[in-house]
Structures are given as structure tokens and as C-alpha cells.
Short mmCIF file of C-alpha atoms in Angstrom, two decimals:
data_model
loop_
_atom_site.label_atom_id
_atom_site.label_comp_id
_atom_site.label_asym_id
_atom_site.label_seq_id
_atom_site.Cartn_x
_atom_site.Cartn_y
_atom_site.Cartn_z
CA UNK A 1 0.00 0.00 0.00
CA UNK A 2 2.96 2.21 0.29
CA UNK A 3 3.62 2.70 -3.32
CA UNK A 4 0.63 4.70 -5.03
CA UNK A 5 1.79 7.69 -6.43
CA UNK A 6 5.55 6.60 -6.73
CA UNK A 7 6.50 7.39 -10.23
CA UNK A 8 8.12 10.92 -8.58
CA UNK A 9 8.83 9.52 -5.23
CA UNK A 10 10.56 13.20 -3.57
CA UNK A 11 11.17 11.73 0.25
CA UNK A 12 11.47 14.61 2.97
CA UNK A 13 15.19 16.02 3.35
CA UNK A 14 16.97 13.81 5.97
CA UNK A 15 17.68 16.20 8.93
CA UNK A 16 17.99 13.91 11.28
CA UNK A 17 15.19 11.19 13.37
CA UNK A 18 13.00 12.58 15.23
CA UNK A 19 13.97 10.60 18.33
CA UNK A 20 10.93 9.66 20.88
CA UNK A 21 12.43 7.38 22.82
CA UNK A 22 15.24 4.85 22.97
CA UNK A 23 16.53 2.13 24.55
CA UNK A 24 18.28 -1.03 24.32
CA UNK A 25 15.39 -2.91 23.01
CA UNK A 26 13.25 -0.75 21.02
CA UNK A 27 13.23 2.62 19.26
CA UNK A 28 10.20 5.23 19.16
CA UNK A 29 10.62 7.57 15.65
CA UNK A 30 8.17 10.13 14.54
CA UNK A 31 7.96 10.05 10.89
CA UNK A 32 7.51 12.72 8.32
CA UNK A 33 4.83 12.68 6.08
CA UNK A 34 6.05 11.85 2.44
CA UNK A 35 8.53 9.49 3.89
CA UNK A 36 8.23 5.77 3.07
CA UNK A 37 8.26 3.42 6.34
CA UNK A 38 10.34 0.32 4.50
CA UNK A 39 11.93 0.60 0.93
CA UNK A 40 9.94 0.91 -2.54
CA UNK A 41 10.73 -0.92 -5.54
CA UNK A 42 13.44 0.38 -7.08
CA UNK A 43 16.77 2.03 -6.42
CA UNK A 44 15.25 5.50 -6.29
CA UNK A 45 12.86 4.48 -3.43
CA UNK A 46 15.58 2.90 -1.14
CA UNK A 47 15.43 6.29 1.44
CA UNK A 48 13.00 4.97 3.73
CA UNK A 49 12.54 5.66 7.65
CA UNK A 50 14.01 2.50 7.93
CA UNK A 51 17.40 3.05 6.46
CA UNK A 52 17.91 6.04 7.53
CA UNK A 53 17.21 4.83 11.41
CA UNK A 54 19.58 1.94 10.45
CA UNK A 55 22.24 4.97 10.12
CA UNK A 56 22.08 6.00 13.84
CA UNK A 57 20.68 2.76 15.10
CA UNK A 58 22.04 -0.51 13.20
CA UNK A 59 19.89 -3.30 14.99
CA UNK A 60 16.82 -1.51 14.00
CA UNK A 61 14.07 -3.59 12.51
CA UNK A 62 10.67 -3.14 10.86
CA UNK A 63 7.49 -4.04 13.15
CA UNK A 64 4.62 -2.08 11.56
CA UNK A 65 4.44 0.78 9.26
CA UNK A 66 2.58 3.83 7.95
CA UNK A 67 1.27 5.13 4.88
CA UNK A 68 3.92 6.89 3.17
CA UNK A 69 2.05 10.15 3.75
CA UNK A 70 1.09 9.83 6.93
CA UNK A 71 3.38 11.49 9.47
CA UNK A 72 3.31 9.88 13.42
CA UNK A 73 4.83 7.54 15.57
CA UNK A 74 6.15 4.50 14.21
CA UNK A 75 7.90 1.84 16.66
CA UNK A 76 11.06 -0.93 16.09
CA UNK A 77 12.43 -3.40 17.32
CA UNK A 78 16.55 -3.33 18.18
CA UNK A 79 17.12 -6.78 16.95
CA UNK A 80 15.23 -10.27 15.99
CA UNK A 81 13.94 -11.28 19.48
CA UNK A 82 12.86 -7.74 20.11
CA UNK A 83 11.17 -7.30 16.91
CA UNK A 84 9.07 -10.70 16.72
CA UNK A 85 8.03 -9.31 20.36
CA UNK A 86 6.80 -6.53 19.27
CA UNK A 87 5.19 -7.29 16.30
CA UNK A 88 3.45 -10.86 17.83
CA UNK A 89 1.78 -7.25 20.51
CA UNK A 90 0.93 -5.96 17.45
CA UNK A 91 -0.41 -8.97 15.58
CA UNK A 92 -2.55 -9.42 19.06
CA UNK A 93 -3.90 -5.83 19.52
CA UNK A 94 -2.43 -5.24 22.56
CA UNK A 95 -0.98 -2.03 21.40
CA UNK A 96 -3.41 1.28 21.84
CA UNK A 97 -3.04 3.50 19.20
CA UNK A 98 -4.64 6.80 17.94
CA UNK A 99 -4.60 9.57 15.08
CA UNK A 100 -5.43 13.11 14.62
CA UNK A 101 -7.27 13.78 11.35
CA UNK A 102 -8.96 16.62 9.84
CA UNK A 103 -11.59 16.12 7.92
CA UNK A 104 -13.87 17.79 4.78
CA UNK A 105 -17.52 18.92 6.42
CA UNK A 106 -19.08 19.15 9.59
CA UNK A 107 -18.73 15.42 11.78
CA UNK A 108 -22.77 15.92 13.55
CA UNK A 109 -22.56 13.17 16.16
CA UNK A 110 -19.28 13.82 19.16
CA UNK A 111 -18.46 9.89 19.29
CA UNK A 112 -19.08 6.59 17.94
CA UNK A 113 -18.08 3.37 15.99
CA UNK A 114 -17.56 2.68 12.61
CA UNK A 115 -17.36 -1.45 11.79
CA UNK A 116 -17.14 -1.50 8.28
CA UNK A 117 -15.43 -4.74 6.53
CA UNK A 118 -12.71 -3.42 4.15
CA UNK A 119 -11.01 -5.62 1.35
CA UNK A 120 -8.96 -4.70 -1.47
CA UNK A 121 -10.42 -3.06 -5.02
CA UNK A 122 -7.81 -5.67 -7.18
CA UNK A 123 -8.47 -3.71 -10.42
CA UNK A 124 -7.59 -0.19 -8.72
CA UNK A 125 -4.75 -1.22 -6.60
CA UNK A 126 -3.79 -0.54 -3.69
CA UNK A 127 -7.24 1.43 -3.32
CA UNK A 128 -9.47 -0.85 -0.94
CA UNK A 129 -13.43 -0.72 -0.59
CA UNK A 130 -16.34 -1.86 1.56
CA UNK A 131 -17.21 -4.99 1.16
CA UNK A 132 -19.83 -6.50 3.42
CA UNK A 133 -19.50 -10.10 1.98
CA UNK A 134 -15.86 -11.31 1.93
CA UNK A 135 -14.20 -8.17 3.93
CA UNK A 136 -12.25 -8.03 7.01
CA UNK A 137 -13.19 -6.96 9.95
CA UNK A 138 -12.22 -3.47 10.38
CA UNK A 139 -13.07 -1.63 13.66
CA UNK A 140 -12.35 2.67 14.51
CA UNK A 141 -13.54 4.35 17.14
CA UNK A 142 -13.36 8.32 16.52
CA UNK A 143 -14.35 11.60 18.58
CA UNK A 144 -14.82 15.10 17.19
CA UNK A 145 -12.53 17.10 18.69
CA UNK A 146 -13.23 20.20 17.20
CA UNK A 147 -15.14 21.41 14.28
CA UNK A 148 -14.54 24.73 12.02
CA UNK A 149 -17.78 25.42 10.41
CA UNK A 150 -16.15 28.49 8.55
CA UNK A 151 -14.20 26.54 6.75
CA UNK A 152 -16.35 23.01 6.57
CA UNK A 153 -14.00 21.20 8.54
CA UNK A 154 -13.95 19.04 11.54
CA UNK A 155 -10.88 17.43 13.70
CA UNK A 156 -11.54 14.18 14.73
CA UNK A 157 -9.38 11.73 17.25
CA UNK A 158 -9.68 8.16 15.37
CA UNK A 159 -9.08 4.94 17.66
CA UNK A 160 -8.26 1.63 15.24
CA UNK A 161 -9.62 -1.25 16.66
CA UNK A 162 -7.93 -3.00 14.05
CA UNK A 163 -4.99 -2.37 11.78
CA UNK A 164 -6.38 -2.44 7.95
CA UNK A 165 -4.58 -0.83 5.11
CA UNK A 166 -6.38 2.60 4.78
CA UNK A 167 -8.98 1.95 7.16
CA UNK A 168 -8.87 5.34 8.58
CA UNK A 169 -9.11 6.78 5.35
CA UNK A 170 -12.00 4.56 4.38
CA UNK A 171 -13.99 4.49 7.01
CA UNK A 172 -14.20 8.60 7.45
CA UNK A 173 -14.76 8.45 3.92
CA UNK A 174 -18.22 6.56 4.87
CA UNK A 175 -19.09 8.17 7.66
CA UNK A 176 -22.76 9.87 7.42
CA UNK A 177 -22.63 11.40 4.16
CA UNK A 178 -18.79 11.16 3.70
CA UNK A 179 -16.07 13.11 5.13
CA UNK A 180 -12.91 12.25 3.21
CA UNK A 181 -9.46 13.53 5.24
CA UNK A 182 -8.31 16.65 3.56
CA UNK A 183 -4.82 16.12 0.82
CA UNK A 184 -5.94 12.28 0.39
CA UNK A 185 -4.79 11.55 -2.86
CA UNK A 186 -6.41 8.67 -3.12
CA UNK A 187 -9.79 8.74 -2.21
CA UNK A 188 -10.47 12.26 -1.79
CA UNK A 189 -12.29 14.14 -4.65
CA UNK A 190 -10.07 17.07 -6.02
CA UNK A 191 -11.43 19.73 -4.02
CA UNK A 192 -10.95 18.41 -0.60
CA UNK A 193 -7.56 17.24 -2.04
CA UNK A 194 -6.72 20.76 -2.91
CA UNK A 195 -7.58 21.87 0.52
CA UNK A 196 -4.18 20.59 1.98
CA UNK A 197 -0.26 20.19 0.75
CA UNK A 198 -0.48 16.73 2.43
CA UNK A 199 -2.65 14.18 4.00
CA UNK A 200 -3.89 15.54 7.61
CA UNK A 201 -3.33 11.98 9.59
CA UNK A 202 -1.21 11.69 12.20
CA UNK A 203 -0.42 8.67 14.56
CA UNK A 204 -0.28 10.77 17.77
CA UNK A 205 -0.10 8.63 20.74
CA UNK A 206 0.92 4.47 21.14
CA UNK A 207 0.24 2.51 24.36
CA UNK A 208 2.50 -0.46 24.49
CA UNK A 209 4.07 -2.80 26.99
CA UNK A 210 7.75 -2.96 27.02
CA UNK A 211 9.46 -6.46 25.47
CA UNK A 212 11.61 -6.81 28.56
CA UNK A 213 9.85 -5.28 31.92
CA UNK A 214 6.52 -5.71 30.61
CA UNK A 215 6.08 -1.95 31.92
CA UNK A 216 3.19 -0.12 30.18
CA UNK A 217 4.76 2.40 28.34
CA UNK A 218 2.83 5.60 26.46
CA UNK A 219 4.44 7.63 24.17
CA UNK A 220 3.10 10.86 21.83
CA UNK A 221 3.67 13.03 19.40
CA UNK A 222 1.74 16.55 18.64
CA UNK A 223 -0.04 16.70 14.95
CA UNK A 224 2.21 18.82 13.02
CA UNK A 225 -1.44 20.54 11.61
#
């Protein structure tokens, strides 16, 4: 799912990681949006948030990943051991994670669930749809946080329940009447696209327990929007 829209891949200058937290077992980054999260096809797609971690940190491995344009906490694993770890917590939902999104028109209802199955549109790849019959599961929980009725726009806190490719996306997409997140250049239609320089999601807080100590451990990062 990382690769749509690839053909002029142009990844964030590397200024250096943007270092949550650290330690001899696992690695907290925040990554920029327009940064792949593990390498593309191709030499020209080999920066990734991966290699360049593997700079500073050399044990670093891959548990889960992001969107290429979506910016937000992303965690690793220093080594094998530590990486199957984490990823079996991830594999299990027993990590807590939520997003900041803005979103195109006014969200009516504060709270609520959306449980919409999700599979993926083969002929329009890597584009996924609603698909009631043969879907996956696909659970968010989301709160308004704020809405801007100037400007038809609403900020919403999104909870996965479950870890689809482009759930978030898809399931404000079919909330109510719609409310696609503003500079999705996939689903969006190009007015709400036009309405941001990038996509407005942001993985903005992780609750995990730690490998080792099995300490609960809670870690965040602000929306850059």
C-alpha cells in the first residue's frame, strides 16, 4: 500500500530522526509525512525511515508501518527477538493506538463506531473498498474534537480497533454522508484534495508494553497541523 503515487517519489530532506524514545530494546521515531516506512521498488525508493534509522541505530528492525504520507509515531524493534516481540503485541492488539485527522464537512454526532469490513479493489490497486461479503473486519472508534464550520472542517481523534490498510481513510470516507481527510490523494475528490499540501493523519499517541519489563509504556507526538 505504500507505493501509489511513486513514479516521482521526492522523500522529505533527511535532517535527522526525530527521536521519541530509545533504549536497548526498542526505538520510538516520529515520521515525516512523504517518507516511506520500509523501501519501494526500485533504487530511487531505497530512502526509507528505515534506512535512515539503520544509520544511527544498526539493529533496528521493521514491526509495523505507515502510509507513506502519513506522518506519526512509528515503533522498532533493536534486533530479531525484540522485533518478533513486538510485532506478535501488534499482531494481538495489545498495542493502543490513535490519530489526529482533519476532515472535509461538519462530523454531527461527538463519538461513535464505525465497523465496516474493508477488502482490497484488485483492479484499482492498492485502493481498498467496503465490502460487506468477503471483507475483514475493520473496527475505529473516533471523537470530534473540534469542528470549524467556517471553513467546513472538523478534527476528529480516530481509535483503530484494528490495523487495515487505509482503514482510517476509508472508514471517514463513509461516515454519514462522507467526510474524506483533507490532501488524500487517493480517495479524496479534487477539491478536498486541494484543501491541503499533504494528508492531515497523524499517529499521535501508542500505548505499548515494554518487550523486557513488561512496563506499560505511552508515548506521543503533537499533529504537526
Amino acid at each position: 500500500m505504500q507505493e501509489h503515487n511513486l513514479e516521482h517519489y521526492n522523500p522529505p530532506p533527511d535532517t535527522g530522526l526525530s527521536v521519541i524514545y530509545a533504549d536497548s530494546c526498542l526505538l520510538v521515531l516520529d515520521k515525516p509525512s512523504g517518507l516511506l516506512s520500509v523501501p519501494g521498488r526500485g533504487e530511487d525508493k531505497a530512502d526509507c525511515l528505515i534506512s535512515r534509522a539503520q544509520k544511527e541505530y544498526p539493529d533496528a528492525l521493521t514491526v509495523h508501518r505507515l502510509d507513506m504520507a502519513t506522518s506519526g509515531l512509528v515503533v522498532m524493534g533493536r534486533g530479531p527477538a525484540m522485533q518478533r516481540a513486538l510485532s506478535i503485541a501488534f499482531m494481538e492488539r495489545k498495542v493502543k493506538k490513535r490519530y489526529i485527522a482533519v476532515v472535509d464537512g461538519i462530523v454531527e454526532t461527538n463519538s461513535g463506531v464505525i465497523d465496516l469490513p474493508l477488502s482490497i479493489d484488485w483492479p484499482n490497486r492498492p485502493r481498498q473498498k467496503v465490502d460487506l461479503e468477503c471483507g475483514k473486519q475493520a473496527i475505529t472508534h473516533y471523537r470530534v474534537i473540534s469542528r470549524d464550520t467556517g471553513r467546513d472542517l472538523t478534527r476528529v481523534e480516530l481509535d483503530p480497533q484494528t490495523g487495515r490498510a487505509h482503514q482510517l481513510r476509508m472508514h471517514m470516507l463513509h461516515l454519514d454522508m462522507g467526510h474524506p481527510i483533507l490532501g488524500d490523494d487517493i480517495y479524496a475528490p479534487p477539491e478536498v484534495l486541494a484543501k491541503a499540501n499533504r494528508l492531515l493523519l497523524h499517529a499521535s499517541r501508542l500505548v505499548l508494553r515494554h518487550p523486557v519489563t513488561f512496563e506499560e509504556m505511552e508515548f506521543e507526538a503533537p499533529a504537526p497541523f
